[in-house]
Amino acid sequence: MKRFVVCICIIVTISALITGIAYGAENTVKFDAQELVRQVETQYQGETSHSTMHMEVVTDAYSREMTMEGWSEGRDKFLARILAPKKDEGIATLKIGDEMWNYLPKIDRLMKIPSSLMGDSWMGSHLTNDDLVKENKIDELYTFATEKVENGIASIICTPKPDAAIVWDKVVYRIDIDKKIPTDIKYYDEDGKLVRTMLFDQVEKVSGRWVPLRMKIQPTDKPDEKTVLTYSNIEFDIKLPKDLFSVRSLRRP
């Protein structure tokens, strides 16, 4: 009988971790951790999206600012094109599924990004090509456990599935449960060291959903460096041209 009770306790504990059922002091907070992370990762999308963004990049070697226009369709299609500064105008990135291309208009060069370059910087920022390809798929690549819930903020630990080909050994989300938005995301390497932190603010309601309009990426080992991405406009569930997400469209002004 004692053994049976112990087994029941273990099952209940594991179930709570997987589904993210957490009990706060003042009331019961109930959510599915995997679904909550998925909602966070897709909050900038909808069925389709169109946005205008400003990106500031500061490193030890250089600093740069650019304005970009971006489009997405579902989880697998993304196109971004630089509008300013003039010297970078027309540089574009296209993602379709797990494939990615860059276009450099000055030399009219179209380049498919090989797997060996997925870890390289995207547009000189602290984002990588792999971040764009693997974005929004964390719910497929990781398992989830709710660490704690405080003041409506859930801390969710994401651990890679055994067969997942990914960079991070652990990702920790802190999510506003009601608004379904992240407050910050921490990324750890295989040695358990914190490599970078993403911070989110300037939260506004857009087309019925809460959206953080500013995201700051802070590398741990370079505290003076940063990438700040700010949305000046974003709209969801709009009609897009059928051939927008194609290699041919990269060359369009």
XYZ file of N, CA, C and O in Angstrom, residues 68-215:
592
model
N 13.780 48.330 -41.095
C 13.443 47.179 -41.919
C 11.934 47.032 -42.048
O 11.173 47.454 -41.165
N 11.538 46.413 -43.144
C 10.152 46.022 -43.339
C 10.110 44.503 -43.337
O 10.983 43.848 -43.937
N 9.126 43.937 -42.655
C 9.076 42.484 -42.557
C 7.684 41.934 -42.796
O 6.675 42.605 -42.540
N 7.637 40.702 -43.303
C 6.378 40.002 -43.534
C 6.541 38.563 -43.041
O 7.634 37.990 -43.100
N 5.456 37.959 -42.596
C 5.502 36.548 -42.227
C 4.183 35.880 -42.587
O 3.139 36.540 -42.684
N 4.275 34.557 -42.769
C 3.075 33.750 -42.994
C 3.260 32.463 -42.202
O 4.158 31.661 -42.510
N 2.422 32.291 -41.200
C 2.564 31.122 -40.343
C 3.917 31.098 -39.664
O 4.536 32.135 -39.428
N 4.372 29.873 -39.377
C 5.635 29.735 -38.654
C 6.835 29.603 -39.582
O 7.969 29.731 -39.160
N 6.589 29.289 -40.840
C 7.690 28.868 -41.698
C 8.127 29.880 -42.748
O 9.116 29.641 -43.444
N 7.401 30.979 -42.918
C 7.764 31.919 -43.975
C 8.002 33.310 -43.387
O 7.175 33.828 -42.650
N 9.135 33.867 -43.773
C 9.530 35.178 -43.238
C 10.375 35.894 -44.280
O 11.240 35.294 -44.918
N 10.104 37.170 -44.454
C 10.885 38.007 -45.371
C 11.141 39.345 -44.696
O 10.217 39.954 -44.152
N 12.395 39.782 -44.713
C 12.754 41.094 -44.153
C 13.635 41.822 -45.157
O 14.522 41.206 -45.770
N 13.379 43.116 -45.325
C 14.166 43.912 -46.265
C 14.547 45.232 -45.602
O 13.714 45.884 -44.975
N 15.827 45.632 -45.757
C 16.298 46.885 -45.172
C 15.827 48.058 -46.017
O 15.989 48.071 -47.239
N 15.255 49.044 -45.332
C 14.797 50.273 -45.994
C 15.814 51.402 -45.839
O 15.945 52.256 -46.717
N 16.498 51.430 -44.727
C 17.491 52.472 -44.438
C 18.507 51.905 -43.449
O 18.164 51.021 -42.662
N 19.756 52.384 -43.488
C 20.278 53.516 -44.268
C 20.410 53.194 -45.762
O 20.294 52.037 -46.149
N 20.676 54.247 -46.504
C 20.714 54.132 -47.958
C 21.732 53.096 -48.423
O 21.484 52.346 -49.385
N 22.888 53.041 -47.756
C 23.954 52.133 -48.212
C 23.551 50.656 -48.074
O 24.123 49.784 -48.726
N 22.587 50.378 -47.209
C 22.147 48.984 -47.009
C 20.771 48.713 -47.604
O 20.256 47.588 -47.478
N 20.201 49.697 -48.229
C 18.836 49.558 -48.747
C 18.739 48.368 -49.713
O 19.569 48.206 -50.608
N 17.723 47.554 -49.505
C 17.482 46.420 -50.402
C 18.073 45.104 -49.939
O 17.714 44.047 -50.472
N 18.994 45.123 -48.961
C 19.495 43.854 -48.412
C 18.314 43.104 -47.802
O 17.518 43.679 -47.045
N 18.180 41.850 -48.148
C 16.968 41.127 -47.741
C 17.298 39.712 -47.289
O 18.299 39.126 -47.711
N 16.429 39.180 -46.428
C 16.532 37.805 -45.945
C 15.188 37.113 -46.149
O 14.139 37.687 -45.842
N 15.254 35.893 -46.650
C 14.048 35.087 -46.845
C 14.211 33.765 -46.120
O 15.247 33.110 -46.232
N 13.180 33.379 -45.390
C 13.160 32.062 -44.750
C 11.926 31.307 -45.218
O 10.807 31.841 -45.189
N 12.157 30.087 -45.673
C 11.043 29.192 -46.003
C 11.357 27.853 -45.349
O 12.306 27.161 -45.741
N 10.602 27.505 -44.333
C 10.877 26.273 -43.584
C 12.248 26.349 -42.931
O 12.557 27.303 -42.217
N 13.094 25.355 -43.204
C 14.430 25.321 -42.608
C 15.491 25.888 -43.547
O 16.688 25.758 -43.282
N 15.068 26.520 -44.644
C 16.016 27.091 -45.594
C 15.985 28.617 -45.526
O 14.961 29.230 -45.221
N 17.141 29.205 -45.870
C 17.274 30.653 -45.709
C 18.186 31.208 -46.800
O 19.179 30.585 -47.179
N 17.828 32.404 -47.306
C 18.607 33.064 -48.340
C 18.837 34.523 -47.938
O 17.983 35.146 -47.285
N 19.980 35.050 -48.359
C 20.268 36.476 -48.245
C 20.473 37.059 -49.641
O 21.022 36.389 -50.534
N 20.077 38.299 -49.823
C 20.286 38.986 -51.100
C 21.014 40.303 -50.855
O 20.615 41.103 -50.005
N 22.121 40.492 -51.619
C 22.907 41.730 -51.518
C 22.750 42.494 -52.830
O 23.327 42.110 -53.858
N 21.974 43.577 -52.851
C 21.645 44.251 -54.112
C 22.833 44.940 -54.789
O 22.866 45.041 -56.018
N 23.810 45.418 -54.028
C 24.920 46.159 -54.635
C 25.710 45.289 -55.599
O 26.246 45.768 -56.607
N 25.825 44.017 -55.277
C 26.553 43.100 -56.162
C 25.605 42.080 -56.791
O 26.052 41.129 -57.417
N 24.317 42.316 -56.609
C 23.273 41.442 -57.157
C 23.588 39.977 -56.857
O 23.568 39.113 -57.740
N 23.870 39.713 -55.591
C 24.245 38.359 -55.190
C 23.158 37.743 -54.312
O 22.760 38.339 -53.295
N 22.730 36.565 -54.729
C 21.763 35.799 -53.951
C 22.496 34.608 -53.341
O 23.162 33.853 -54.061
N 22.420 34.442 -52.037
C 23.184 33.386 -51.377
C 22.282 32.564 -50.470
O 21.592 33.119 -49.598
N 22.275 31.269 -50.688
C 21.578 30.370 -49.768
C 22.491 30.084 -48.575
O 23.665 29.746 -48.763
N 21.961 30.222 -47.396
C 22.784 30.054 -46.200
C 22.990 28.571 -45.928
O 22.018 27.843 -45.668
N 24.238 28.098 -45.947
C 24.490 26.678 -45.646
C 24.392 26.437 -44.141
O 24.463 27.368 -43.336
N 24.269 25.175 -43.797
C 24.143 24.823 -42.375
C 25.362 25.263 -41.568
O 25.251 25.583 -40.382
N 26.529 25.323 -42.248
C 27.752 25.708 -41.544
C 27.751 27.179 -41.107
O 28.538 27.575 -40.259
N 26.858 27.984 -41.712
C 26.806 29.407 -41.371
C 25.577 29.774 -40.551
O 25.291 30.944 -40.339
N 24.849 28.758 -40.083
C 23.640 29.051 -39.324
C 23.943 29.748 -37.993
O 23.116 30.439 -37.431
N 25.145 29.542 -37.491
C 25.507 30.185 -36.242
C 26.023 31.605 -36.398
O 26.303 32.287 -35.405
N 26.152 32.074 -37.652
C 26.664 33.432 -37.896
C 25.624 34.491 -37.555
O 24.417 34.240 -37.535
N 26.130 35.684 -37.341
C 25.262 36.814 -36.995
C 24.315 37.165 -38.138
O 24.686 37.125 -39.315
N 23.085 37.508 -37.795
C 22.118 37.985 -38.787
C 22.138 39.512 -38.805
O 21.937 40.149 -37.779
N 22.430 40.081 -39.960
C 22.473 41.529 -40.157
C 23.438 42.208 -39.184
O 23.258 43.365 -38.828
N 24.467 41.490 -38.749
C 25.444 42.080 -37.831
C 24.959 42.215 -36.403
O 25.617 42.850 -35.573
N 23.808 41.611 -36.101
C 23.221 41.762 -34.769
C 23.637 40.610 -33.852
O 24.463 39.776 -34.221
N 23.046 40.561 -32.674
C 23.283 39.459 -31.745
C 22.282 38.325 -31.936
O 22.222 37.398 -31.118
N 21.502 38.400 -33.002
C 20.698 37.269 -33.444
C 21.518 36.480 -34.457
O 22.352 37.049 -35.167
N 21.265 35.179 -34.535
C 21.952 34.358 -35.530
C 20.963 33.902 -36.606
O 19.744 33.992 -36.417
N 21.524 33.412 -37.716
C 20.664 32.825 -38.745
C 19.838 31.683 -38.155
O 18.666 31.504 -38.493
N 20.448 30.917 -37.278
C 19.754 29.792 -36.651
C 18.573 30.261 -35.807
O 17.546 29.581 -35.734
N 18.704 31.428 -35.189
C 17.585 31.961 -34.415
C 16.360 32.138 -35.301
O 15.233 31.863 -34.882
N 16.576 32.628 -36.520
C 15.443 32.861 -37.418
C 14.849 31.549 -37.917
O 13.625 31.412 -38.025
N 15.727 30.591 -38.221
C 15.236 29.315 -38.750
C 14.497 28.521 -37.672
O 13.452 27.921 -37.915
N 15.061 28.548 -36.457
C 14.479 27.732 -35.390
C 13.436 28.481 -34.575
O 12.805 27.890 -33.695
N 13.263 29.788 -34.861
C 12.314 30.552 -34.069
C 10.927 29.940 -34.193
O 10.553 29.356 -35.190
N 10.170 30.081 -33.154
C 8.779 29.624 -33.136
C 8.623 28.111 -33.168
O 7.527 27.609 -33.317
N 9.738 27.375 -33.039
C 9.617 25.923 -33.028
C 10.077 25.324 -31.705
O 10.295 24.125 -31.604
N 10.262 26.185 -30.735
C 10.780 25.692 -29.458
C 9.825 24.688 -28.840
O 10.236 23.758 -28.157
N 8.520 24.841 -29.102
C 7.562 23.902 -28.522
C 7.699 22.511 -29.141
O 7.229 21.530 -28.581
N 8.363 22.420 -30.305
C 8.581 21.116 -30.944
C 9.920 20.506 -30.540
O 10.117 19.296 -30.640
N 10.861 21.354 -30.118
C 12.235 20.900 -29.903
C 12.593 20.672 -28.436
O 13.621 20.071 -28.135
N 11.759 21.185 -27.528
C 12.078 21.124 -26.106
C 10.960 20.444 -25.316
O 9.830 20.311 -25.789
N 11.300 20.044 -24.094
C 10.292 19.647 -23.118
C 10.197 20.759 -22.075
O 11.123 21.573 -21.938
N 9.119 20.790 -21.314
C 8.829 21.960 -20.497
C 8.501 21.574 -19.053
O 7.835 20.571 -18.816
N 8.972 22.393 -18.145
C 8.649 22.201 -16.731
C 8.450 23.572 -16.096
O 9.277 24.468 -16.281
N 7.371 23.721 -15.367
C 7.117 24.992 -14.695
C 7.887 25.035 -13.384
O 7.681 24.196 -12.506
N 8.786 26.004 -13.289
C 9.612 26.124 -12.086
C 8.839 26.779 -10.945
O 8.835 26.310 -9.814
N 8.156 27.900 -11.263
C 7.378 28.598 -10.238
C 6.461 29.614 -10.903
O 6.619 29.959 -12.086
N 5.498 30.101 -10.117
C 4.605 31.172 -10.554
C 4.550 32.214 -9.451
O 4.245 31.880 -8.297
N 4.893 33.453 -9.783
C 4.859 34.540 -8.813
C 4.249 35.763 -9.447
O 4.694 36.217 -10.501
N 3.216 36.303 -8.786
C 2.577 37.538 -9.259
C 2.160 37.445 -10.724
O 2.310 38.402 -11.487
N 1.653 36.305 -11.115
C 1.162 36.128 -12.475
C 2.242 35.881 -13.509
O 1.948 35.812 -14.703
N 3.493 35.754 -13.063
C 4.610 35.485 -13.966
C 5.065 34.044 -13.774
O 5.450 33.646 -12.670
N 5.030 33.279 -14.850
C 5.457 31.880 -14.798
C 6.895 31.742 -15.284
O 7.259 32.321 -16.321
N 7.705 31.015 -14.530
C 9.055 30.662 -14.970
C 9.021 29.242 -15.500
O 8.682 28.312 -14.758
N 9.339 29.087 -16.776
C 9.248 27.789 -17.440
C 10.626 27.389 -17.960
O 11.263 28.143 -18.707
N 11.094 26.222 -17.534
C 12.400 25.709 -17.958
C 12.205 24.798 -19.164
O 11.412 23.853 -19.118
N 12.933 25.094 -20.236
C 12.831 24.317 -21.470
C 14.121 23.516 -21.647
O 15.213 24.084 -21.674
N 13.979 22.205 -21.782
C 15.121 21.299 -21.940
C 15.034 20.616 -23.295
O 13.961 20.120 -23.666
N 16.135 20.560 -24.065
C 16.067 19.976 -25.414
C 15.659 18.508 -25.407
O 16.060 17.752 -24.519
N 14.877 18.133 -26.410
C 14.595 16.716 -26.615
C 15.885 16.030 -27.062
O 16.766 16.673 -27.671
N 16.039 14.741 -26.775
C 17.309 14.040 -27.065
C 17.751 14.147 -28.522
O 18.951 14.203 -28.799
N 16.822 14.165 -29.464
C 17.194 14.166 -30.884
C 17.156 15.549 -31.515
O 17.277 15.680 -32.736
N 16.994 16.591 -30.718
C 16.879 17.948 -31.263
C 18.261 18.524 -31.576
O 19.143 18.528 -30.714
N 18.444 19.010 -32.806
C 19.714 19.629 -33.210
C 19.624 21.125 -32.942
O 19.231 21.910 -33.797
N 19.980 21.529 -31.751
C 19.847 22.921 -31.353
C 21.082 23.399 -30.601
O 21.916 22.597 -30.176
N 21.184 24.714 -30.457
C 22.360 25.323 -29.846
C 22.271 25.326 -28.325
O 23.249 25.023 -27.640
N 21.096 25.644 -27.800
C 20.985 25.922 -26.370
C 20.714 24.653 -25.565
O 19.883 23.825 -25.956
N 21.379 24.549 -24.419
C 21.171 23.394 -23.558
C 19.992 23.609 -22.611
O 19.420 22.657 -22.094
N 19.661 24.875 -22.394
C 18.508 25.196 -21.548
C 18.026 26.607 -21.903
O 18.841 27.496 -22.134
N 16.717 26.776 -21.932
C 16.119 28.094 -22.130
C 15.094 28.303 -21.022
O 14.297 27.403 -20.737
N 15.133 29.462 -20.385
C 14.194 29.757 -19.301
C 13.345 30.967 -19.676
O 13.876 32.063 -19.890
N 12.063 30.729 -19.776
C 11.114 31.800 -20.080
C 10.496 32.328 -18.791
O 10.167 31.545 -17.900
N 10.301 33.633 -18.735
C 9.436 34.230 -17.714
C 8.296 34.899 -18.488
O 8.512 35.804 -19.297
N 7.070 34.440 -18.217
C 5.925 34.809 -19.058
C 4.796 35.375 -18.212
O 4.428 34.790 -17.178
N 4.259 36.505 -18.643
C 3.027 37.054 -18.074
C 1.880 36.165 -18.544
O 1.550 36.155 -19.729
N 1.283 35.427 -17.630
C 0.302 34.406 -18.013
C -0.948 35.037 -18.618
O -1.473 34.557 -19.622
N -1.435 36.105 -18.023
C -2.678 36.708 -18.525
C -2.493 37.297 -19.917
O -3.328 37.103 -20.798
N -1.405 38.033 -20.121
C -1.192 38.699 -21.409
C -0.502 37.790 -22.429
O -0.423 38.128 -23.611
N 0.022 36.672 -21.946
C 0.716 35.711 -22.814
C 1.884 36.374 -23.554
O 2.042 36.252 -24.772
N 2.680 37.092 -22.791
C 3.866 37.751 -23.349
C 5.070 37.442 -22.470
O 4.941 37.218 -21.269
N 6.263 37.427 -23.051
C 7.456 37.196 -22.235
C 7.897 38.490 -21.555
O 7.726 39.594 -22.102
N 8.447 38.346 -20.355
C 9.138 39.480 -19.745
C 10.636 39.370 -20.021
O 11.299 40.364 -20.266
N 11.141 38.138 -20.011
C 12.533 37.901 -20.397
C 12.734 36.421 -20.715
O 11.974 35.562 -20.264
N 13.755 36.151 -21.530
C 14.129 34.780 -21.880
C 15.636 34.651 -21.707
O 16.399 35.489 -22.216
N 16.074 33.614 -21.003
C 17.499 33.394 -20.750
C 17.955 32.130 -21.469
O 17.272 31.103 -21.421
N 19.132 32.207 -22.092
C 19.666 31.100 -22.883
C 20.977 30.621 -22.265
O 21.887 31.416 -22.014
N 21.083 29.290 -22.048
C 22.248 28.703 -21.391
C 22.948 27.730 -22.336
O 22.302 27.038 -23.133
N 24.298 27.667 -22.223
C 25.054 26.732 -23.051
C 25.170 25.379 -22.369
O 24.612 25.154 -21.279
N 25.925 24.452 -22.998
C 26.016 23.084 -22.479
C 26.761 22.998 -21.161
O 26.682 21.974 -20.463
N 27.494 24.064 -20.813
C 28.169 24.087 -19.515
C 27.310 24.725 -18.428
O 27.778 24.939 -17.302
N 26.077 25.065 -18.793
C 25.176 25.669 -17.819
C 25.385 27.158 -17.623
O 24.832 27.747 -16.689
N 26.200 27.777 -18.498
C 26.470 29.211 -18.353
C 25.432 30.034 -19.112
O 25.062 29.693 -20.240
N 25.004 31.123 -18.484
C 24.073 32.035 -19.143
C 24.805 32.772 -20.252
O 25.799 33.461 -20.005
N 24.325 32.633 -21.498
C 25.000 33.223 -22.657
C 24.369 34.558 -23.049
O 25.075 35.516 -23.371
N 23.057 34.625 -23.020
C 22.409 35.876 -23.403
C 21.026 35.949 -22.761
O 20.449 34.923 -22.374
N 20.510 37.177 -22.702
C 19.177 37.416 -22.161
C 18.405 38.298 -23.130
O 18.953 39.272 -23.667
N 17.156 37.950 -23.377
C 16.262 38.801 -24.147
C 15.276 39.453 -23.182
O 14.643 38.764 -22.378
N 15.153 40.772 -23.274
C 14.251 41.525 -22.408
C 13.163 42.167 -23.268
O 13.457 42.680 -24.357
N 11.934 42.167 -22.771
C 10.802 42.672 -23.555
C 10.058 43.754 -22.778
O 9.816 43.611 -21.574
N 9.673 44.831 -23.494
C 8.872 45.883 -22.855
C 8.096 46.642 -23.929
O 7.954 46.178 -25.049
N 7.591 47.806 -23.546
C 6.721 48.614 -24.406
C 5.550 47.765 -24.926
O 5.300 47.671 -26.125
N 4.828 47.191 -23.998
C 3.733 46.282 -24.341
C 2.484 47.073 -24.724
O 2.050 47.958 -23.985
N 1.929 46.755 -25.852
C 0.686 47.393 -26.310
C -0.233 46.332 -26.884
O 0.210 45.251 -27.285
N -1.521 46.677 -26.940
C -2.494 45.764 -27.518
C -2.648 46.075 -29.004
O -2.947 47.206 -29.389
N -2.416 45.075 -29.839
C -2.476 45.232 -31.290
C -3.391 44.143 -31.845
O -3.134 42.949 -31.630
N -4.438 44.552 -32.537
C -5.377 43.591 -33.149
C -5.845 42.543 -32.145
O -5.892 41.344 -32.442
N -6.148 43.010 -30.939
C -6.715 42.121 -29.928
C -5.720 41.292 -29.155
O -6.115 40.484 -28.314
N -4.411 41.464 -29.401
C -3.416 40.695 -28.651
C -2.369 41.620 -28.056
O -2.081 42.683 -28.606
N -1.820 41.235 -26.909
C -0.750 42.008 -26.304
C 0.564 41.681 -27.008
O 0.883 40.511 -27.237
N 1.321 42.729 -27.329
C 2.575 42.546 -28.055
C 3.659 43.445 -27.448
O 3.450 44.653 -27.343
N 4.788 42.900 -27.039
C 5.923 43.751 -26.641
C 6.535 44.375 -27.903
O 6.985 43.655 -28.795
N 6.570 45.670 -27.948
C 7.047 46.333 -29.166
C 8.553 46.569 -29.146
O 9.113 47.051 -30.130
N 9.198 46.244 -28.039
C 10.663 46.385 -27.990
C 11.284 45.130 -27.383
O 10.806 44.607 -26.379
N 12.364 44.670 -28.022
C 13.106 43.509 -27.541
C 14.595 43.865 -27.499
O 15.135 44.378 -28.478
